[in-house]
């Protein structure tokens, strides 16, 4: 009889066996206020946070996870990733990565990197293009089906750019081979069409290239993208490295976020702050710049660029620009996982004089707003998805504790727990 009962219990579907998970938390961090409440209980049911607070009764049949010496924070977010991309680096042509790998291989790299990021605590990432022919849409679907573990993915589909994508000086006889990564769109109507094509294929953010070639998008062209995307309820991110008129046009047209912006002036930063345009600052550490090199002449030498990036981040912070964390790691660095490299960016934020609570906010609740997932994710609150991380220290005091994430829950499922069975 005993054997039979055990068999029956084992045969029950998993949600019926463990309906509620209760986490005893040493403290729960609220990134919106930069504070931590001690001795909390988090109840998780059906992928969501059912209750959080002190003195909450733990149901008798609940699975209990003891993290009573840990700080619980919402899962981290990265607003500028390229999980399927591994640039060749050095002096190799920028285009070589998309000429030498199929969409299938790129998708497998995306799954691999997604799993690594999730284990490190990144539960949501915005992947802003360079994923061949919509590889990240399929990666996202495979994760949502439960075939693989990985973060929630907000995908841009193909990058929309003026003629040539991010290639340059390719002999015309080679054809427009960049079409696997980019959509050429060279007037407002073509931009509108490109936005619709991406949304049709599953994009949840529109990514434009603002200043890769001597020609760049006009206010009218960017406005067409913003209008079309916003009517579908999705935001527009624009790549602008060098600032100048390309950045002026993007700010004037009212994009949601400007990506990189290494040469933005104080005047441009003030305008961004006034218009509520987010800077996703992608502050490359030297470890990345040294391997990436000049990206085939697209970037200045690392020794020139590194201090300039931090200075721009400091000025943006002082100007009151809304900042959201984005790493843009486009390359593999020997001996380090992509997540380890992403967390090296914290050094730059600290060097720019940004406080731990502000950095945490840029990686959680503020990122969720930019990604338009804040109704579901970004804080630890009743009714939101159970995307949780635990650290041995308080991230509102010591942001580097995010490098020691030792527990990760994604949509209510424990994917890593260094403290438990
Ligand atoms: Zn990028």
mmCIF file of C-alpha atoms and ligand atoms in Angstrom:
data_model
loop_
_atom_site.group_PDB
_atom_site.id
_atom_site.type_symbol
_atom_site.label_atom_id
_atom_site.label_comp_id
_atom_site.label_asym_id
_atom_site.label_seq_id
_atom_site.Cartn_x
_atom_site.Cartn_y
_atom_site.Cartn_z
ATOM 1 C CA UNK A 1 0.000 0.000 0.000
ATOM 2 C CA UNK A 2 2.811 2.384 0.955
ATOM 3 C CA UNK A 3 4.515 1.745 -2.379
ATOM 4 C CA UNK A 4 1.274 2.446 -4.206
ATOM 5 C CA UNK A 5 0.770 5.798 -2.422
ATOM 6 C CA UNK A 6 4.314 6.869 -3.312
ATOM 7 C CA UNK A 7 3.708 5.965 -6.908
ATOM 8 C CA UNK A 8 0.469 7.965 -6.950
ATOM 9 C CA UNK A 9 2.236 11.013 -5.497
ATOM 10 C CA UNK A 10 5.033 10.756 -8.032
ATOM 11 C CA UNK A 11 2.532 10.511 -10.843
ATOM 12 C CA UNK A 12 0.813 13.779 -9.921
ATOM 13 C CA UNK A 13 1.629 16.721 -12.146
ATOM 14 C CA UNK A 14 4.372 18.876 -10.600
ATOM 15 C CA UNK A 15 2.184 21.959 -9.952
ATOM 16 C CA UNK A 16 -0.200 19.850 -7.829
ATOM 17 C CA UNK A 17 2.675 18.425 -5.774
ATOM 18 C CA UNK A 18 4.261 21.739 -4.873
ATOM 19 C CA UNK A 19 1.615 24.355 -5.280
ATOM 20 C CA UNK A 20 3.365 26.950 -3.183
ATOM 21 C CA UNK A 21 7.035 27.698 -2.733
ATOM 22 C CA UNK A 22 7.943 29.753 0.323
ATOM 23 C CA UNK A 23 11.261 31.609 0.435
ATOM 24 C CA UNK A 24 12.563 32.749 3.803
ATOM 25 C CA UNK A 25 14.519 35.867 2.842
ATOM 26 C CA UNK A 26 17.102 37.593 5.022
ATOM 27 C CA UNK A 27 15.976 40.781 3.279
ATOM 28 C CA UNK A 28 13.955 41.800 0.231
ATOM 29 C CA UNK A 29 15.333 44.663 -1.835
ATOM 30 C CA UNK A 30 13.053 47.221 -3.506
ATOM 31 C CA UNK A 31 15.056 48.894 -6.286
ATOM 32 C CA UNK A 32 12.452 51.672 -6.654
ATOM 33 C CA UNK A 33 13.266 53.024 -3.203
ATOM 34 C CA UNK A 34 16.785 51.625 -2.839
ATOM 35 C CA UNK A 35 15.843 50.013 0.467
ATOM 36 C CA UNK A 36 15.846 46.494 1.901
ATOM 37 C CA UNK A 37 13.261 45.101 4.338
ATOM 38 C CA UNK A 38 14.637 42.427 6.720
ATOM 39 C CA UNK A 39 13.181 39.001 7.541
ATOM 40 C CA UNK A 40 10.633 38.610 4.769
ATOM 41 C CA UNK A 41 8.723 35.664 3.372
ATOM 42 C CA UNK A 42 7.997 35.379 -0.355
ATOM 43 C CA UNK A 43 5.250 32.991 -1.433
ATOM 44 C CA UNK A 44 5.402 31.822 -5.051
ATOM 45 C CA UNK A 45 2.579 30.072 -6.880
ATOM 46 C CA UNK A 46 1.893 29.424 -10.568
ATOM 47 C CA UNK A 47 5.017 31.298 -11.734
ATOM 48 C CA UNK A 48 4.033 34.413 -9.783
ATOM 49 C CA UNK A 49 4.682 36.086 -6.469
ATOM 50 C CA UNK A 50 1.582 35.401 -4.405
ATOM 51 C CA UNK A 51 2.602 37.393 -1.337
ATOM 52 C CA UNK A 52 5.637 39.113 0.153
ATOM 53 C CA UNK A 53 6.149 40.573 3.610
ATOM 54 C CA UNK A 54 7.113 39.946 7.220
ATOM 55 C CA UNK A 55 5.117 37.491 9.291
ATOM 56 C CA UNK A 56 3.396 35.829 6.357
ATOM 57 C CA UNK A 57 2.178 32.340 7.308
ATOM 58 C CA UNK A 58 3.824 29.543 5.334
ATOM 59 C CA UNK A 59 1.253 26.992 4.100
ATOM 60 C CA UNK A 60 1.751 23.499 5.489
ATOM 61 C CA UNK A 61 2.369 21.843 2.124
ATOM 62 C CA UNK A 62 4.691 24.561 0.826
ATOM 63 C CA UNK A 63 8.188 23.809 -0.402
ATOM 64 C CA UNK A 64 10.410 25.978 1.805
ATOM 65 C CA UNK A 65 13.664 27.499 0.552
ATOM 66 C CA UNK A 66 15.844 28.932 3.285
ATOM 67 C CA UNK A 67 17.641 32.095 2.128
ATOM 68 C CA UNK A 68 17.489 33.719 5.548
ATOM 69 C CA UNK A 69 21.089 34.944 5.292
ATOM 70 C CA UNK A 70 20.645 36.366 1.785
ATOM 71 C CA UNK A 71 19.355 39.513 0.109
ATOM 72 C CA UNK A 72 16.602 38.841 -2.443
ATOM 73 C CA UNK A 73 16.353 41.203 -5.419
ATOM 74 C CA UNK A 74 14.333 41.122 -8.623
ATOM 75 C CA UNK A 75 16.093 39.371 -11.519
ATOM 76 C CA UNK A 76 18.577 41.517 -13.435
ATOM 77 C CA UNK A 77 17.913 42.960 -16.889
ATOM 78 C CA UNK A 78 20.230 43.888 -19.734
ATOM 79 C CA UNK A 79 18.687 46.257 -22.289
ATOM 80 C CA UNK A 80 21.318 45.817 -24.982
ATOM 81 C CA UNK A 81 22.495 42.303 -25.705
ATOM 82 C CA UNK A 82 23.429 40.306 -28.805
ATOM 83 C CA UNK A 83 23.246 36.710 -27.618
ATOM 84 C CA UNK A 84 23.706 35.111 -31.045
ATOM 85 C CA UNK A 85 26.603 37.348 -32.035
ATOM 86 C CA UNK A 86 30.326 36.727 -31.642
ATOM 87 C CA UNK A 87 32.316 39.303 -33.565
ATOM 88 C CA UNK A 88 35.628 38.188 -34.999
ATOM 89 C CA UNK A 89 37.410 41.139 -33.406
ATOM 90 C CA UNK A 90 40.826 42.575 -34.075
ATOM 91 C CA UNK A 91 41.372 43.747 -37.633
ATOM 92 C CA UNK A 92 39.009 41.242 -39.270
ATOM 93 C CA UNK A 93 36.191 42.772 -41.282
ATOM 94 C CA UNK A 94 33.087 43.488 -39.185
ATOM 95 C CA UNK A 95 30.939 41.545 -41.657
ATOM 96 C CA UNK A 96 32.836 38.271 -41.179
ATOM 97 C CA UNK A 97 30.643 37.053 -38.296
ATOM 98 C CA UNK A 98 27.513 37.017 -40.375
ATOM 99 C CA UNK A 99 29.151 35.647 -43.477
ATOM 100 C CA UNK A 100 30.588 32.599 -41.753
ATOM 101 C CA UNK A 101 27.744 31.287 -39.566
ATOM 102 C CA UNK A 102 24.256 30.004 -40.382
ATOM 103 C CA UNK A 103 21.097 31.203 -38.653
ATOM 104 C CA UNK A 104 20.834 27.770 -36.985
ATOM 105 C CA UNK A 105 24.294 28.033 -35.452
ATOM 106 C CA UNK A 106 23.559 31.568 -34.346
ATOM 107 C CA UNK A 107 20.367 30.377 -32.619
ATOM 108 C CA UNK A 108 22.322 27.704 -30.758
ATOM 109 C CA UNK A 109 24.789 30.332 -29.547
ATOM 110 C CA UNK A 110 21.807 32.380 -28.398
ATOM 111 C CA UNK A 111 20.440 29.479 -26.358
ATOM 112 C CA UNK A 112 23.884 28.809 -24.884
ATOM 113 C CA UNK A 113 24.409 32.426 -23.868
ATOM 114 C CA UNK A 114 20.844 32.716 -22.587
ATOM 115 C CA UNK A 115 21.400 29.836 -20.191
ATOM 116 C CA UNK A 116 24.673 31.342 -18.967
ATOM 117 C CA UNK A 117 23.029 34.721 -18.388
ATOM 118 C CA UNK A 118 20.108 33.208 -16.505
ATOM 119 C CA UNK A 119 22.439 31.309 -14.175
ATOM 120 C CA UNK A 120 24.217 34.591 -13.409
ATOM 121 C CA UNK A 121 20.931 36.310 -12.513
ATOM 122 C CA UNK A 122 19.869 37.993 -15.761
ATOM 123 C CA UNK A 123 16.221 36.969 -16.040
ATOM 124 C CA UNK A 124 15.272 39.396 -18.851
ATOM 125 C CA UNK A 125 17.355 40.618 -21.774
ATOM 126 C CA UNK A 126 16.592 42.897 -24.683
ATOM 127 C CA UNK A 127 18.373 41.562 -27.756
ATOM 128 C CA UNK A 128 18.832 44.426 -30.182
ATOM 129 C CA UNK A 129 19.479 42.684 -33.470
ATOM 130 C CA UNK A 130 22.376 41.027 -35.235
ATOM 131 C CA UNK A 131 20.706 37.647 -34.911
ATOM 132 C CA UNK A 132 20.815 36.615 -38.578
ATOM 133 C CA UNK A 133 17.338 35.799 -39.882
ATOM 134 C CA UNK A 134 15.296 36.282 -36.712
ATOM 135 C CA UNK A 135 17.238 33.641 -34.782
ATOM 136 C CA UNK A 136 16.380 35.268 -31.453
ATOM 137 C CA UNK A 137 12.656 35.072 -32.150
ATOM 138 C CA UNK A 138 13.060 31.298 -32.331
ATOM 139 C CA UNK A 139 15.353 31.231 -29.294
ATOM 140 C CA UNK A 140 12.692 33.112 -27.369
ATOM 141 C CA UNK A 141 9.971 30.714 -28.537
ATOM 142 C CA UNK A 142 12.061 27.657 -27.613
ATOM 143 C CA UNK A 143 12.610 29.058 -24.108
ATOM 144 C CA UNK A 144 8.925 29.926 -23.707
ATOM 145 C CA UNK A 145 8.019 26.365 -24.756
ATOM 146 C CA UNK A 146 10.198 25.106 -21.905
ATOM 147 C CA UNK A 147 12.588 23.218 -24.216
ATOM 148 C CA UNK A 148 15.532 25.179 -22.795
ATOM 149 C CA UNK A 149 16.041 27.423 -19.815
ATOM 150 C CA UNK A 150 16.834 31.053 -20.445
ATOM 151 C CA UNK A 151 15.790 34.611 -19.753
ATOM 152 C CA UNK A 152 12.694 36.378 -21.045
ATOM 153 C CA UNK A 153 13.793 37.877 -24.349
ATOM 154 C CA UNK A 154 12.667 41.157 -25.846
ATOM 155 C CA UNK A 155 13.876 40.868 -29.424
ATOM 156 C CA UNK A 156 14.451 43.491 -32.114
ATOM 157 C CA UNK A 157 14.434 41.229 -35.158
ATOM 158 C CA UNK A 158 16.504 42.659 -37.980
ATOM 159 C CA UNK A 159 18.172 46.031 -37.509
ATOM 160 C CA UNK A 160 16.707 48.824 -39.659
ATOM 161 C CA UNK A 161 19.367 51.031 -41.222
ATOM 162 C CA UNK A 162 20.116 53.311 -44.140
ATOM 163 C CA UNK A 163 21.527 51.391 -47.119
ATOM 164 C CA UNK A 164 24.258 48.926 -46.202
ATOM 165 C CA UNK A 165 23.403 48.045 -42.624
ATOM 166 C CA UNK A 166 26.618 48.394 -40.667
ATOM 167 C CA UNK A 167 28.836 47.317 -43.560
ATOM 168 C CA UNK A 168 31.037 49.639 -45.552
ATOM 169 C CA UNK A 169 32.789 49.643 -48.910
ATOM 170 C CA UNK A 170 31.769 46.115 -49.890
ATOM 171 C CA UNK A 171 32.278 45.682 -53.665
ATOM 172 C CA UNK A 172 28.891 46.095 -55.340
ATOM 173 C CA UNK A 173 29.223 42.740 -57.153
ATOM 174 C CA UNK A 174 28.945 40.945 -53.796
ATOM 175 C CA UNK A 175 25.294 41.934 -53.528
ATOM 176 C CA UNK A 176 23.378 43.098 -50.470
ATOM 177 C CA UNK A 177 24.430 40.191 -48.265
ATOM 178 C CA UNK A 178 23.832 42.241 -45.117
ATOM 179 C CA UNK A 179 20.099 41.645 -45.669
ATOM 180 C CA UNK A 180 20.271 38.658 -43.264
ATOM 181 C CA UNK A 181 21.037 41.015 -40.387
ATOM 182 C CA UNK A 182 19.616 44.353 -41.556
ATOM 183 C CA UNK A 183 16.732 45.856 -43.490
ATOM 184 C CA UNK A 184 17.659 48.694 -45.844
ATOM 185 C CA UNK A 185 15.168 51.534 -45.382
ATOM 186 C CA UNK A 186 15.940 54.844 -47.026
ATOM 187 C CA UNK A 187 12.867 57.029 -46.717
ATOM 188 C CA UNK A 188 9.993 57.311 -44.228
ATOM 189 C CA UNK A 189 7.774 54.877 -46.124
ATOM 190 C CA UNK A 190 10.513 52.256 -46.312
ATOM 191 C CA UNK A 191 11.140 52.738 -42.602
ATOM 192 C CA UNK A 192 7.440 52.183 -41.857
ATOM 193 C CA UNK A 193 7.433 49.025 -43.972
ATOM 194 C CA UNK A 194 10.569 47.728 -42.237
ATOM 195 C CA UNK A 195 9.022 48.311 -38.807
ATOM 196 C CA UNK A 196 5.934 46.361 -39.856
ATOM 197 C CA UNK A 197 8.027 43.511 -41.275
ATOM 198 C CA UNK A 198 9.880 43.189 -37.971
ATOM 199 C CA UNK A 199 6.705 43.291 -35.895
ATOM 200 C CA UNK A 200 5.178 40.678 -38.189
ATOM 201 C CA UNK A 201 8.147 38.396 -37.449
ATOM 202 C CA UNK A 202 7.840 38.861 -33.681
ATOM 203 C CA UNK A 203 9.951 41.903 -32.772
ATOM 204 C CA UNK A 204 9.137 43.551 -29.439
ATOM 205 C CA UNK A 205 11.480 46.513 -29.919
ATOM 206 C CA UNK A 206 12.586 48.350 -33.049
ATOM 207 C CA UNK A 207 16.310 48.957 -33.462
ATOM 208 C CA UNK A 208 17.599 51.618 -35.833
ATOM 209 C CA UNK A 209 21.167 52.435 -36.787
ATOM 210 C CA UNK A 210 21.660 56.181 -36.530
ATOM 211 C CA UNK A 211 25.218 56.890 -37.526
ATOM 212 C CA UNK A 212 27.237 54.101 -39.031
ATOM 213 C CA UNK A 213 27.991 55.697 -42.389
ATOM 214 C CA UNK A 214 28.587 59.306 -43.447
ATOM 215 C CA UNK A 215 24.842 59.467 -44.190
ATOM 216 C CA UNK A 216 22.336 59.082 -41.392
ATOM 217 C CA UNK A 217 18.633 59.121 -40.634
ATOM 218 C CA UNK A 218 16.632 62.358 -40.806
ATOM 219 C CA UNK A 219 14.133 63.446 -38.147
ATOM 220 C CA UNK A 220 11.345 62.539 -40.579
ATOM 221 C CA UNK A 221 12.651 58.982 -41.073
ATOM 222 C CA UNK A 222 13.109 58.341 -37.343
ATOM 223 C CA UNK A 223 9.664 59.822 -36.620
ATOM 224 C CA UNK A 224 8.157 57.312 -39.058
ATOM 225 C CA UNK A 225 9.718 54.470 -37.050
ATOM 226 C CA UNK A 226 8.612 55.938 -33.714
ATOM 227 C CA UNK A 227 5.058 56.515 -34.948
ATOM 228 C CA UNK A 228 4.702 53.055 -36.457
ATOM 229 C CA UNK A 229 6.290 51.246 -33.492
ATOM 230 C CA UNK A 230 4.384 53.173 -30.841
ATOM 231 C CA UNK A 231 1.080 52.463 -32.534
ATOM 232 C CA UNK A 232 1.944 48.772 -32.129
ATOM 233 C CA UNK A 233 2.884 49.388 -28.479
ATOM 234 C CA UNK A 234 6.616 48.806 -28.801
ATOM 235 C CA UNK A 235 9.594 51.111 -28.215
ATOM 236 C CA UNK A 236 12.337 52.358 -30.548
ATOM 237 C CA UNK A 237 16.040 52.088 -29.744
ATOM 238 C CA UNK A 238 18.607 53.825 -31.940
ATOM 239 C CA UNK A 239 22.320 53.111 -32.235
ATOM 240 C CA UNK A 240 24.284 56.372 -32.180
ATOM 241 C CA UNK A 241 27.997 56.204 -31.442
ATOM 242 C CA UNK A 242 29.328 59.577 -32.498
ATOM 243 C CA UNK A 243 26.546 61.983 -31.565
ATOM 244 C CA UNK A 244 26.393 65.043 -33.808
ATOM 245 C CA UNK A 245 23.399 65.619 -36.051
ATOM 246 C CA UNK A 246 22.443 61.907 -35.985
ATOM 247 C CA UNK A 247 21.897 62.181 -32.222
ATOM 248 C CA UNK A 248 20.109 65.544 -32.576
ATOM 249 C CA UNK A 249 17.692 63.952 -35.046
ATOM 250 C CA UNK A 250 17.036 60.938 -32.788
ATOM 251 C CA UNK A 251 16.368 63.192 -29.786
ATOM 252 C CA UNK A 252 14.142 65.494 -31.839
ATOM 253 C CA UNK A 253 12.163 62.541 -33.224
ATOM 254 C CA UNK A 254 11.489 61.234 -29.697
ATOM 255 C CA UNK A 255 13.014 57.742 -29.684
ATOM 256 C CA UNK A 256 12.626 55.763 -26.464
ATOM 257 C CA UNK A 257 16.306 55.052 -26.010
ATOM 258 C CA UNK A 258 19.577 56.119 -27.468
ATOM 259 C CA UNK A 259 22.140 53.306 -27.402
ATOM 260 C CA UNK A 260 25.893 53.953 -26.829
ATOM 261 C CA UNK A 261 26.017 57.754 -27.316
ATOM 262 C CA UNK A 262 29.716 57.923 -26.465
ATOM 263 C CA UNK A 263 30.139 61.459 -27.862
ATOM 264 C CA UNK A 264 26.917 63.077 -26.623
ATOM 265 C CA UNK A 265 27.402 66.703 -25.584
ATOM 266 C CA UNK A 266 26.056 68.203 -22.372
ATOM 267 C CA UNK A 267 23.448 70.077 -24.417
ATOM 268 C CA UNK A 268 22.246 66.831 -26.018
ATOM 269 C CA UNK A 269 22.174 65.068 -22.644
ATOM 270 C CA UNK A 270 20.061 67.870 -21.149
ATOM 271 C CA UNK A 271 17.604 67.577 -24.039
ATOM 272 C CA UNK A 272 17.403 63.818 -23.485
ATOM 273 C CA UNK A 273 16.685 64.365 -19.789
ATOM 274 C CA UNK A 274 13.982 66.941 -20.617
ATOM 275 C CA UNK A 275 12.307 64.627 -23.146
ATOM 276 C CA UNK A 276 12.600 61.509 -20.974
ATOM 277 C CA UNK A 277 14.793 59.677 -23.490
ATOM 278 C CA UNK A 278 16.748 56.850 -21.901
ATOM 279 C CA UNK A 279 20.473 56.346 -22.432
ATOM 280 C CA UNK A 280 21.440 52.678 -22.681
ATOM 281 C CA UNK A 281 25.080 53.445 -22.251
ATOM 282 C CA UNK A 282 26.895 50.155 -23.077
ATOM 283 C CA UNK A 283 30.043 51.226 -21.225
ATOM 284 C CA UNK A 284 32.614 48.820 -22.646
ATOM 285 C CA UNK A 285 35.292 47.873 -20.106
ATOM 286 C CA UNK A 286 38.874 47.556 -21.324
ATOM 287 C CA UNK A 287 38.567 43.749 -21.363
ATOM 288 C CA UNK A 288 35.983 44.052 -24.149
ATOM 289 C CA UNK A 289 37.569 46.972 -25.990
ATOM 290 C CA UNK A 290 40.971 45.266 -26.098
ATOM 291 C CA UNK A 291 39.548 42.149 -27.782
ATOM 292 C CA UNK A 292 37.106 44.053 -29.984
ATOM 293 C CA UNK A 293 39.777 46.471 -31.212
ATOM 294 C CA UNK A 294 38.419 49.254 -33.379
ATOM 295 C CA UNK A 295 35.692 47.000 -34.833
ATOM 296 C CA UNK A 296 37.136 47.484 -38.324
ATOM 297 C CA UNK A 297 37.658 51.200 -37.857
ATOM 298 C CA UNK A 298 34.148 51.866 -36.506
ATOM 299 C CA UNK A 299 35.507 52.799 -33.069
ATOM 300 C CA UNK A 300 38.524 54.768 -31.802
ATOM 301 C CA UNK A 301 41.462 52.957 -30.192
ATOM 302 C CA UNK A 302 40.592 51.406 -26.767
ATOM 303 C CA UNK A 303 42.947 53.727 -24.873
ATOM 304 C CA UNK A 304 41.104 56.724 -26.317
ATOM 305 C CA UNK A 305 37.584 55.355 -26.013
ATOM 306 C CA UNK A 306 37.639 53.863 -22.489
ATOM 307 C CA UNK A 307 38.000 57.111 -20.490
ATOM 308 C CA UNK A 308 35.698 58.938 -22.868
ATOM 309 C CA UNK A 309 32.907 56.422 -22.221
ATOM 310 C CA UNK A 310 33.124 56.838 -18.444
ATOM 311 C CA UNK A 311 33.235 60.631 -18.720
ATOM 312 C CA UNK A 312 30.072 60.556 -20.861
ATOM 313 C CA UNK A 313 28.322 58.288 -18.333
ATOM 314 C CA UNK A 314 29.274 60.666 -15.501
ATOM 315 C CA UNK A 315 27.959 63.669 -17.482
ATOM 316 C CA UNK A 316 24.745 61.845 -18.382
ATOM 317 C CA UNK A 317 24.139 60.994 -14.731
ATOM 318 C CA UNK A 318 24.812 64.574 -13.657
ATOM 319 C CA UNK A 319 22.441 65.869 -16.361
ATOM 320 C CA UNK A 320 19.657 63.703 -14.931
ATOM 321 C CA UNK A 321 19.338 61.414 -17.958
ATOM 322 C CA UNK A 322 17.297 58.284 -17.357
ATOM 323 C CA UNK A 323 19.912 55.497 -17.387
ATOM 324 C CA UNK A 324 19.334 51.826 -18.098
ATOM 325 C CA UNK A 325 21.984 49.118 -17.991
ATOM 326 C CA UNK A 326 22.986 47.536 -21.288
ATOM 327 C CA UNK A 327 26.198 45.688 -21.960
ATOM 328 C CA UNK A 328 26.385 45.093 -25.721
ATOM 329 C CA UNK A 329 28.984 42.340 -25.293
ATOM 330 C CA UNK A 330 29.474 41.452 -28.967
ATOM 331 C CA UNK A 331 32.397 39.108 -28.586
ATOM 332 C CA UNK A 332 33.641 36.086 -26.683
ATOM 333 C CA UNK A 333 36.553 36.645 -24.323
ATOM 334 C CA UNK A 334 38.691 33.565 -23.627
ATOM 335 C CA UNK A 335 38.358 32.245 -20.073
ATOM 336 C CA UNK A 336 35.274 34.283 -19.196
ATOM 337 C CA UNK A 337 31.580 33.638 -19.603
ATOM 338 C CA UNK A 338 29.524 36.311 -21.262
ATOM 339 C CA UNK A 339 27.756 36.981 -17.959
ATOM 340 C CA UNK A 340 31.069 37.528 -16.170
ATOM 341 C CA UNK A 341 32.021 40.059 -18.830
ATOM 342 C CA UNK A 342 28.634 41.801 -18.538
ATOM 343 C CA UNK A 343 29.103 42.237 -14.799
ATOM 344 C CA UNK A 344 32.513 43.874 -15.401
ATOM 345 C CA UNK A 345 30.539 46.883 -16.669
ATOM 346 C CA UNK A 346 29.654 47.651 -13.047
ATOM 347 C CA UNK A 347 33.193 49.007 -12.578
ATOM 348 C CA UNK A 348 32.451 51.738 -15.115
ATOM 349 C CA UNK A 349 29.202 52.734 -13.429
ATOM 350 C CA UNK A 350 30.949 52.982 -10.062
ATOM 351 C CA UNK A 351 33.819 54.965 -11.632
ATOM 352 C CA UNK A 352 31.236 57.404 -13.077
ATOM 353 C CA UNK A 353 30.042 58.172 -9.537
ATOM 354 C CA UNK A 354 26.707 56.367 -9.712
ATOM 355 C CA UNK A 355 25.432 54.990 -6.389
ATOM 356 C CA UNK A 356 24.596 51.293 -5.828
ATOM 357 C CA UNK A 357 20.814 51.883 -5.508
ATOM 358 C CA UNK A 358 20.794 53.818 -8.792
ATOM 359 C CA UNK A 359 22.778 51.095 -10.567
ATOM 360 C CA UNK A 360 20.439 48.395 -9.252
ATOM 361 C CA UNK A 361 17.423 50.407 -10.430
ATOM 362 C CA UNK A 362 18.976 50.724 -13.897
ATOM 363 C CA UNK A 363 19.321 46.924 -13.954
ATOM 364 C CA UNK A 364 15.808 46.121 -12.694
ATOM 365 C CA UNK A 365 12.774 48.390 -12.248
ATOM 366 C CA UNK A 366 13.866 51.173 -14.632
ATOM 367 C CA UNK A 367 14.965 48.628 -17.239
ATOM 368 C CA UNK A 368 11.552 46.976 -16.964
ATOM 369 C CA UNK A 369 9.875 50.287 -17.815
ATOM 370 C CA UNK A 370 12.016 50.817 -20.911
ATOM 371 C CA UNK A 371 11.385 47.228 -22.017
ATOM 372 C CA UNK A 372 7.654 47.709 -21.303
ATOM 373 C CA UNK A 373 7.541 44.650 -19.074
ATOM 374 C CA UNK A 374 7.058 46.561 -15.804
ATOM 375 C CA UNK A 375 3.501 45.300 -15.322
ATOM 376 C CA UNK A 376 4.958 41.780 -15.084
ATOM 377 C CA UNK A 377 8.579 42.105 -13.979
ATOM 378 C CA UNK A 378 11.254 44.330 -12.429
ATOM 379 C CA UNK A 379 10.331 44.379 -8.733
ATOM 380 C CA UNK A 380 9.414 41.849 -6.041
ATOM 381 C CA UNK A 381 5.710 42.459 -5.562
ATOM 382 C CA UNK A 382 2.467 40.541 -5.348
ATOM 383 C CA UNK A 383 1.127 39.457 -8.728
ATOM 384 C CA UNK A 384 4.406 39.896 -10.619
ATOM 385 C CA UNK A 385 6.462 37.105 -12.174
ATOM 386 C CA UNK A 386 8.676 35.251 -9.700
ATOM 387 C CA UNK A 387 11.998 36.315 -11.249
ATOM 388 C CA UNK A 388 14.270 36.441 -8.214
ATOM 389 C CA UNK A 389 17.962 36.440 -7.376
ATOM 390 C CA UNK A 390 19.777 36.162 -4.074
ATOM 391 C CA UNK A 391 23.156 37.587 -3.105
ATOM 392 C CA UNK A 392 25.272 37.225 0.041
ATOM 393 C CA UNK A 393 25.403 41.036 0.437
ATOM 394 C CA UNK A 394 23.064 44.020 0.153
ATOM 395 C CA UNK A 395 23.268 45.359 -3.428
ATOM 396 C CA UNK A 396 22.009 48.778 -2.310
ATOM 397 C CA UNK A 397 25.234 49.066 -0.283
ATOM 398 C CA UNK A 398 27.676 46.965 -2.323
ATOM 399 C CA UNK A 399 26.720 46.607 -5.983
ATOM 400 C CA UNK A 400 29.590 44.169 -6.604
ATOM 401 C CA UNK A 401 27.651 41.526 -4.674
ATOM 402 C CA UNK A 402 25.746 41.050 -7.956
ATOM 403 C CA UNK A 403 28.827 39.149 -9.112
ATOM 404 C CA UNK A 404 28.057 36.572 -6.414
ATOM 405 C CA UNK A 405 24.470 35.683 -7.287
ATOM 406 C CA UNK A 406 23.951 32.239 -5.721
ATOM 407 C CA UNK A 407 20.230 31.671 -6.213
ATOM 408 C CA UNK A 408 18.105 32.275 -9.304
ATOM 409 C CA UNK A 409 14.385 31.694 -9.725
ATOM 410 C CA UNK A 410 12.862 32.221 -13.176
ATOM 411 C CA UNK A 411 9.074 32.372 -13.488
ATOM 412 C CA UNK A 412 8.762 30.459 -10.215
ATOM 413 C CA UNK A 413 11.237 27.730 -11.135
ATOM 414 C CA UNK A 414 14.521 27.392 -9.248
ATOM 415 C CA UNK A 415 17.299 27.301 -11.822
ATOM 416 C CA UNK A 416 20.149 27.659 -9.377
ATOM 417 C CA UNK A 417 20.461 27.350 -5.616
ATOM 418 C CA UNK A 418 23.903 27.152 -4.045
ATOM 419 C CA UNK A 419 22.301 26.769 -0.610
ATOM 420 C CA UNK A 420 19.819 24.014 -1.118
ATOM 421 C CA UNK A 421 19.203 20.554 -2.481
HETATM 422 ZN ZN1 LIG B 1 24.872 46.597 -29.977
#
